[in-house]
Structure formats: structure tokens, C-alpha cells
Tab-separated table of C-alpha atoms and ligand atoms in Angstrom:
chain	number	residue	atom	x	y	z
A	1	UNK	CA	129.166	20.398	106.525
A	2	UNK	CA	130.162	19.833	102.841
A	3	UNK	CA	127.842	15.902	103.145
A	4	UNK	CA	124.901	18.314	104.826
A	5	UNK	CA	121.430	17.726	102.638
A	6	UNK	CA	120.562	21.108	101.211
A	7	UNK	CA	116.607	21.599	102.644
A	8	UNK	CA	113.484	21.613	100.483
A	9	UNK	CA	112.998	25.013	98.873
A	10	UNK	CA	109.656	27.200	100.176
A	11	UNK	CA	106.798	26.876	97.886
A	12	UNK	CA	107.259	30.130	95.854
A	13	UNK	CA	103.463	32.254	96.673
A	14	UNK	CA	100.996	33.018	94.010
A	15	UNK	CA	98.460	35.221	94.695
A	16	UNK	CA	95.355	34.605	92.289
A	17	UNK	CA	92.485	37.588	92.016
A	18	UNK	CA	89.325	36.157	90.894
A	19	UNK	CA	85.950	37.094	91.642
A	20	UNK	CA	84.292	33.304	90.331
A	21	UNK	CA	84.800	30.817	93.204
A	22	UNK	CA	84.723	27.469	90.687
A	23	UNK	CA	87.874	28.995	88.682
A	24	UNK	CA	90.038	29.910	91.598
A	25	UNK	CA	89.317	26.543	93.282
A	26	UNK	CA	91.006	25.033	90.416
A	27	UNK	CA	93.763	27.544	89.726
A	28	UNK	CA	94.898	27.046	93.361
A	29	UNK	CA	94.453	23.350	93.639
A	30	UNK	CA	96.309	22.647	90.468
A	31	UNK	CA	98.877	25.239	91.504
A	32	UNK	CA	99.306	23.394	95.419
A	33	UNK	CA	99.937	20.023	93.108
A	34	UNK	CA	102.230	22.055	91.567
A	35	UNK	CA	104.666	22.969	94.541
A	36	UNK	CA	103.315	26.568	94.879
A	37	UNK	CA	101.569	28.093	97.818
A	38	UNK	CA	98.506	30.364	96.308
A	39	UNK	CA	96.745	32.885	97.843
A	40	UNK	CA	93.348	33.941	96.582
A	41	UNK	CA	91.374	37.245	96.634
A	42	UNK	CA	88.144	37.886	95.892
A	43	UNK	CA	88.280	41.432	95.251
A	44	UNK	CA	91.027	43.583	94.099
A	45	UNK	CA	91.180	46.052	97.528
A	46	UNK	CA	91.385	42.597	99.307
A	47	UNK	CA	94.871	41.354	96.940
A	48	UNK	CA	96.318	45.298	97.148
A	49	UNK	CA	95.609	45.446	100.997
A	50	UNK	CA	97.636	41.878	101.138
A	51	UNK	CA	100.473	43.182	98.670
A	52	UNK	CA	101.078	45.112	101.373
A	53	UNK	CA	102.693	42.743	103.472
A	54	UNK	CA	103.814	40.232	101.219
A	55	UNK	CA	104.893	40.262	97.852
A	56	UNK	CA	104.242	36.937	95.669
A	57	UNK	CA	106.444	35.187	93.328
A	58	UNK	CA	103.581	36.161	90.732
A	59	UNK	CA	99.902	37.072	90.723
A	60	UNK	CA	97.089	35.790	88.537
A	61	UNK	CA	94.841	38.773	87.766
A	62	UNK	CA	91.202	38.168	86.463
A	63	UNK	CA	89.831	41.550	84.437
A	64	UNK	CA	86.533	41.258	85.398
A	65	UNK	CA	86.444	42.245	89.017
A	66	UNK	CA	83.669	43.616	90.851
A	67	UNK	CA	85.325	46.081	92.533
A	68	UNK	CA	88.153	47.444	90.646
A	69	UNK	CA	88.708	47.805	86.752
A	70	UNK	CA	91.107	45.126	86.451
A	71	UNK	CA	93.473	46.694	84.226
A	72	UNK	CA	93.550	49.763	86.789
A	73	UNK	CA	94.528	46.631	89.051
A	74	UNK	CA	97.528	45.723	86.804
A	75	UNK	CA	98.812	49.197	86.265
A	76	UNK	CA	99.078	49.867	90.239
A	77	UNK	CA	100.730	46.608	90.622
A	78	UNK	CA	103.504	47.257	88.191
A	79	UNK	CA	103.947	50.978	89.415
A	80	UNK	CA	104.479	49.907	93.299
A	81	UNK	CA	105.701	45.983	93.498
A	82	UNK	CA	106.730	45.028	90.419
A	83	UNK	CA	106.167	41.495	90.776
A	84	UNK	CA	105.051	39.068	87.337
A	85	UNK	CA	101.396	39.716	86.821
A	86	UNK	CA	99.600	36.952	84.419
A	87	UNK	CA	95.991	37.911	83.159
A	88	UNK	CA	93.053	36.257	82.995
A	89	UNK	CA	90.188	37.683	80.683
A	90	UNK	CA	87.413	36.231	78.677
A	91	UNK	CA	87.996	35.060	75.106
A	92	UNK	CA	85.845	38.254	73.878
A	93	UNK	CA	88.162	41.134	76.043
A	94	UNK	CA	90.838	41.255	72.889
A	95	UNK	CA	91.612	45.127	73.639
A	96	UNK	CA	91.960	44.423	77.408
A	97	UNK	CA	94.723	41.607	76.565
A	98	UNK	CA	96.789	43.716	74.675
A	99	UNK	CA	95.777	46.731	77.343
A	100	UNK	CA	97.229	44.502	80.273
A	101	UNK	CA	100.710	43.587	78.255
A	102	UNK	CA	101.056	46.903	77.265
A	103	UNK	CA	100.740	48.295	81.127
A	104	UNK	CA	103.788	45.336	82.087
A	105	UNK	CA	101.617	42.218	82.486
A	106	UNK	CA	103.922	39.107	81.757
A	107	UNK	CA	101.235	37.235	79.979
A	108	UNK	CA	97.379	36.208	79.456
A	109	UNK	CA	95.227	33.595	79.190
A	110	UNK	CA	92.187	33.212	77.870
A	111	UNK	CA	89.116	31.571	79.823
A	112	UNK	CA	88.364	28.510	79.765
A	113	UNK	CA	92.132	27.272	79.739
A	114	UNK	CA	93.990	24.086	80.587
A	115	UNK	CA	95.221	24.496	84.352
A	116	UNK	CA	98.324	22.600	83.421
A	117	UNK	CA	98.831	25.277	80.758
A	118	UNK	CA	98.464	27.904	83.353
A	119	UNK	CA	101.234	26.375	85.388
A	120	UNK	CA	103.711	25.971	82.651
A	121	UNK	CA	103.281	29.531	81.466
A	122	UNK	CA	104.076	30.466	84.978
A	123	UNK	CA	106.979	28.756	85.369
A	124	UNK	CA	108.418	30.146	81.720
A	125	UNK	CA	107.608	33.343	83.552
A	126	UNK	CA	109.430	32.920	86.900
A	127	UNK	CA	112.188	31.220	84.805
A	128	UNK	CA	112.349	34.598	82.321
A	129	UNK	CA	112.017	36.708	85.654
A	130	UNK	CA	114.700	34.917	87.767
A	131	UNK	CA	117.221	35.560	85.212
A	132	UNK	CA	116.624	39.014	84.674
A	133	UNK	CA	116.695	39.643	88.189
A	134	UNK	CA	120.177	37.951	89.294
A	135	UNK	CA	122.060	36.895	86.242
A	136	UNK	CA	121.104	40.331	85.525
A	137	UNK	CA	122.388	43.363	82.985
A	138	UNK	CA	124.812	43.906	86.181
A	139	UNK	CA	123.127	46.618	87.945
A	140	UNK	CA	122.263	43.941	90.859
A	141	UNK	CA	123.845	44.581	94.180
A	142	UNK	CA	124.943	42.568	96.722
A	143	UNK	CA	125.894	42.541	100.453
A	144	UNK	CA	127.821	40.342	102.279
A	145	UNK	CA	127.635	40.355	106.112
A	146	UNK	CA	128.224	37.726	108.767
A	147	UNK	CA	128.195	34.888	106.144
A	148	UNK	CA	125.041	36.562	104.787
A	149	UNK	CA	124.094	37.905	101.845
A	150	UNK	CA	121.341	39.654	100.535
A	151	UNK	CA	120.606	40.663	96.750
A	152	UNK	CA	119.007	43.992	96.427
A	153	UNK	CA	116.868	43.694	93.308
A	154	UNK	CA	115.439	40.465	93.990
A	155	UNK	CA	115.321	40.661	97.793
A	156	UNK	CA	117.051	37.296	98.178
A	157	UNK	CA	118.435	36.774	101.548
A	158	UNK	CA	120.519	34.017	102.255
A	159	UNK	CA	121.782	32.408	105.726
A	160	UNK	CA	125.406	31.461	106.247
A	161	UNK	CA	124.267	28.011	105.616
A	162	UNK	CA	122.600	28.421	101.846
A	163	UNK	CA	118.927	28.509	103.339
A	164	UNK	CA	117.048	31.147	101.304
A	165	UNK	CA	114.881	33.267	104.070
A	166	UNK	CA	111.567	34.924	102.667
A	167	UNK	CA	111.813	38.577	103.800
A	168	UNK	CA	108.347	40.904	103.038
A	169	UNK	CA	108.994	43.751	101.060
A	170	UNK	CA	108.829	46.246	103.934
A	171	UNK	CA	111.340	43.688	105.588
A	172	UNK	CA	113.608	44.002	102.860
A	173	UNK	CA	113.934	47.440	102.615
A	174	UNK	CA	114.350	48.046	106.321
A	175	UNK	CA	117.535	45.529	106.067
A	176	UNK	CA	118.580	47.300	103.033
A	177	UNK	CA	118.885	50.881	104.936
A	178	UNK	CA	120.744	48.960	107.594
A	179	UNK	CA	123.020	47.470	105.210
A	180	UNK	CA	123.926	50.861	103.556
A	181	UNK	CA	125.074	51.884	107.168
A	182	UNK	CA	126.353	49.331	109.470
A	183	UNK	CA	127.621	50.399	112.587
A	184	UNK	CA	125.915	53.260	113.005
A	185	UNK	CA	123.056	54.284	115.474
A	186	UNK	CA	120.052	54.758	112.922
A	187	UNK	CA	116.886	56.412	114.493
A	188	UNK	CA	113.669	55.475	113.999
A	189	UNK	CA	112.900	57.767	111.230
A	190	UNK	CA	115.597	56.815	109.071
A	191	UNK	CA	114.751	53.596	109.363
A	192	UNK	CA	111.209	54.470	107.883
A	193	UNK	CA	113.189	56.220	105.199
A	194	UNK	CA	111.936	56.810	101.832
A	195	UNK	CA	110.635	53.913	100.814
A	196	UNK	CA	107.820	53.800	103.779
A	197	UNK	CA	104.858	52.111	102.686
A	198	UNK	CA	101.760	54.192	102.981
A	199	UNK	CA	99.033	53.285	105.423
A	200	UNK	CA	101.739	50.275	106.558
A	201	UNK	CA	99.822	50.201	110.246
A	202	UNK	CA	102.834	47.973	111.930
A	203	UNK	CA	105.743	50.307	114.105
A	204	UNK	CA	109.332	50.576	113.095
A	205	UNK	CA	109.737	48.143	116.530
A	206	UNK	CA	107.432	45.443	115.263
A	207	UNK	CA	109.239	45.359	112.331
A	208	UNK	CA	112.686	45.170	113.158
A	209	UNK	CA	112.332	42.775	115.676
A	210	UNK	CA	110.766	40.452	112.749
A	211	UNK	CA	113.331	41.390	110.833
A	212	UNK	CA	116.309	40.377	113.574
A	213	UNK	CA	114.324	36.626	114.459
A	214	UNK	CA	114.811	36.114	110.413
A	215	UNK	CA	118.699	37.319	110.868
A	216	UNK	CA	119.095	34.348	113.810
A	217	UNK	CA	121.023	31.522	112.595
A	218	UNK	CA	120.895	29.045	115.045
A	219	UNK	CA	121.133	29.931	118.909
A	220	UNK	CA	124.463	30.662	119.626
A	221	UNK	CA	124.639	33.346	116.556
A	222	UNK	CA	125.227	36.930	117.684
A	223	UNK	CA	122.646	39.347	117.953
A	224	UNK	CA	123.046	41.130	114.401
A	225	UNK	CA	120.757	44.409	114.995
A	226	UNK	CA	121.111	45.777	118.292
A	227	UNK	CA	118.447	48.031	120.077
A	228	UNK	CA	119.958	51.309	121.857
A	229	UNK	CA	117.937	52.855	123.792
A	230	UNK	CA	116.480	56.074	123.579
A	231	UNK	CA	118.029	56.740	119.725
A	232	UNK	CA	117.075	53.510	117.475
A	233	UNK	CA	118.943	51.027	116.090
A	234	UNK	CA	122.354	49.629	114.478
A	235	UNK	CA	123.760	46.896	112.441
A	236	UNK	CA	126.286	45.406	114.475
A	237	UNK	CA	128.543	44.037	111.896
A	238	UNK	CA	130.985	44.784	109.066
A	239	UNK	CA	128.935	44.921	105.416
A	240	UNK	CA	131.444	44.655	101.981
A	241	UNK	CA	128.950	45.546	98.757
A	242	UNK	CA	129.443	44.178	94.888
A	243	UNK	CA	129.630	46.040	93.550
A	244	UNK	CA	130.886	48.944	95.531
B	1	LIG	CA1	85.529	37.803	86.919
């Protein structure tokens, strides 16, 4: 076990909304040579429709989009995800810079720029981010269960074995209200709970059957979330918190 090679980390996702073809081409080309997986959106109901599903490590926000005021953009972003939001803007849009810090963007930069410069301010980001989220000003929680454990504020879910497993933020959440009661029969509609996503088209069912394939560590594993019939769900397994 203790000789086993630790596998490659996934390419942390970058989601880059930008209306001019030419500059996303070479944001998400430098950022691929870079080890990241990008993600690009032409318009900003495109990226929020997307956010749905998936949150990135970061997104790359242009201002001028032809659909959405992009500072409108940034604001929604930081109200519902919370994920690091970089800003692009033209060299004349001073007031719109300061604008998108002031509404929680993480940083700007100013067209035309240096990809390579764009990478390394994304990295100081995710570097600044990462330790805020889990060396933390202790208010991060975590659970341990079956040799898992899964960090609330940063939705980090690792298998018995050390491999990180990318959960969406809907996935999170559902294994977070099983984790505050294992071994209970949970229906349905407290599985939806309070944090429901609106206009989030998949079922409950869809869902936590994702949500249990991600939980399977190798075939002979037990089944962690068990289906029973006619009431919902439960968490088959006992779940210790830090803190309590
Ligand atoms: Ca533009």
C-alpha cells in the first residue's frame, strides 16, 4: 500500500466567458498547456446555465458580453457559487475594474495581456483560495465515513485510498444532507432540502445514483447509500464530524 504511486491529479476546470473567438482560443490553449481543463462560453446565459452543473476551479469573465452586463455576470456568480472569478475588460473600462473587485472578483486583467501572465495570476489565485478554504479560520468541517472524508466548504471528497473525487455542487450538497444523518431513511424531499437548485431539471434518483457510482471504491466495497423502497434513501454507515 504504503510503495503505491499516488495518481495524477484531475486538471482543475476553468470556465472562460468571452464573446471574441481569437481571445478565448488562446486563453484555453495556453491554459490546456498549462494542466487545466477550460471550458468556454460564448454568452453569459450559456456559462450560468453550465454553473449549474458544475462548478469550476475559477472562471475568466470578459465585461463586454453581448448578452448580459458583465458585471451583473460577476455579482450573480459571487451571490450563488462562490467560486474565484478573474476579469477581463478593455484597457479603457477603469470604473468597471474596480466595479468587478468591489462585487468579489479575485482579479483583472487588462486586454491585450500576456497569456502566461494570465496563468500565473490564476494560480496565485487558486493558491490564495485553497488556503482560505482548508487551512482555513477553522470554521471548515469535516466528515469521516468508511475511510472517506469529505470537507464541507471546499467540497473535497476523498476515497479511502487518497484519490480526490470531483463531486458537482448539487452532488455535494446531496452527500452533505446524508452525512448530517446517517442511518436514517431520508425521503425524497429532504434530500432536495434547502439548498435545491432552481430550475435543476435532473430527479432526486438521477442524482443519487451519480452520487453512489462516485462513493464505489473498487468492486467489492459495500453499497454506501441504500435505496428503500417506497420512502427514499439512507446512508448506510457510521459518520464522526470535526469538528462536532
Ligand atoms: Ca467582449
Amino acid at each position: 500500500m504504503s510503495g503505491s504511486l499516488n495518481p495524477a491529479p484531475e486538471p482543475r476546470s476553468i470556465f472562460v466567458v468571452e464573446d471574441t473567438a481569437d481571445v478565448a482560443r488562446v486563453l484555453c490553449t495556453t491554459l490546456t498547456n498549462f494542466g487545466f481543463r477550460p471550458e468556454h462560453f460564448l454568452t453569459g446565459r450559456d456559462f450560468l446555465h453550465r454553473l449549474r452543473s458544475e462548478v469550476p476551479a475559477l472562471c475568466i469573465i470578459d465585461l463586454g458580453l453581448p448578452d448580459m452586463d458583465g458585471i451583473e455576470l460577476v455579482r450573480k456568480v459571487r451571490q450563488n457559487r462562490g467560486c474565484p472569478i478573474m476579469i477581463l475588460t478593455g484597457r479603457h473600462h477603469v470604473t468597471d475594474r474596480i466595479l468587478g473587485l468591489e462585487l468579489g472578483a479575485d482579479d483583472y486583467v487588462v486586454k491585450p495581456f500576456e497569456p502566461r501572465e494570465v496563468v500565473a495570476r490564476i494560480n496565485s489565485i487558486l493558491r490564495r483560495v485553497d488556503r482560505a478554504r482548508c487551512e482555513g479560520r477553522g470554521e471548515h468541517r469535516i466528515a469521516c465515513f468508511a475511510g472517506w472524508s469529505f470537507t464541507v466548504d471546499c467540497n473535497r471528497l476523498v476515497a479511502p485510498g487518497g484519490r480526490e473525487v470531483e463531486l458537482s455542487l448539487a452532488e455535494a450538497r446531496l452527500l452533505e444532507a446524508f452525512l448530517e444523518r446517517p442511518n436514517r431513511i431520508l425521503s425524497r424531499a429532504q434530500l432536495m432540502g434547502e439548498h435545491e437548485l432552481e430550475s435543476l431539471d435532473r430527479s432526486i434518483d438521477v442524482r443519487v445514483s451519480r452520487l453512489r457510482r462516485k462513493l464505489q471504491d473498487g468492486a467489492a466495497a459495500p453499497e454506501l447509500i441504500k435505496t428503500v423502497y417506497g420512502a427514499g434513501y439512507l446512508l448506510n454507515t457510521p459518520v464522526e464530524w470535526s469538528p462536532e
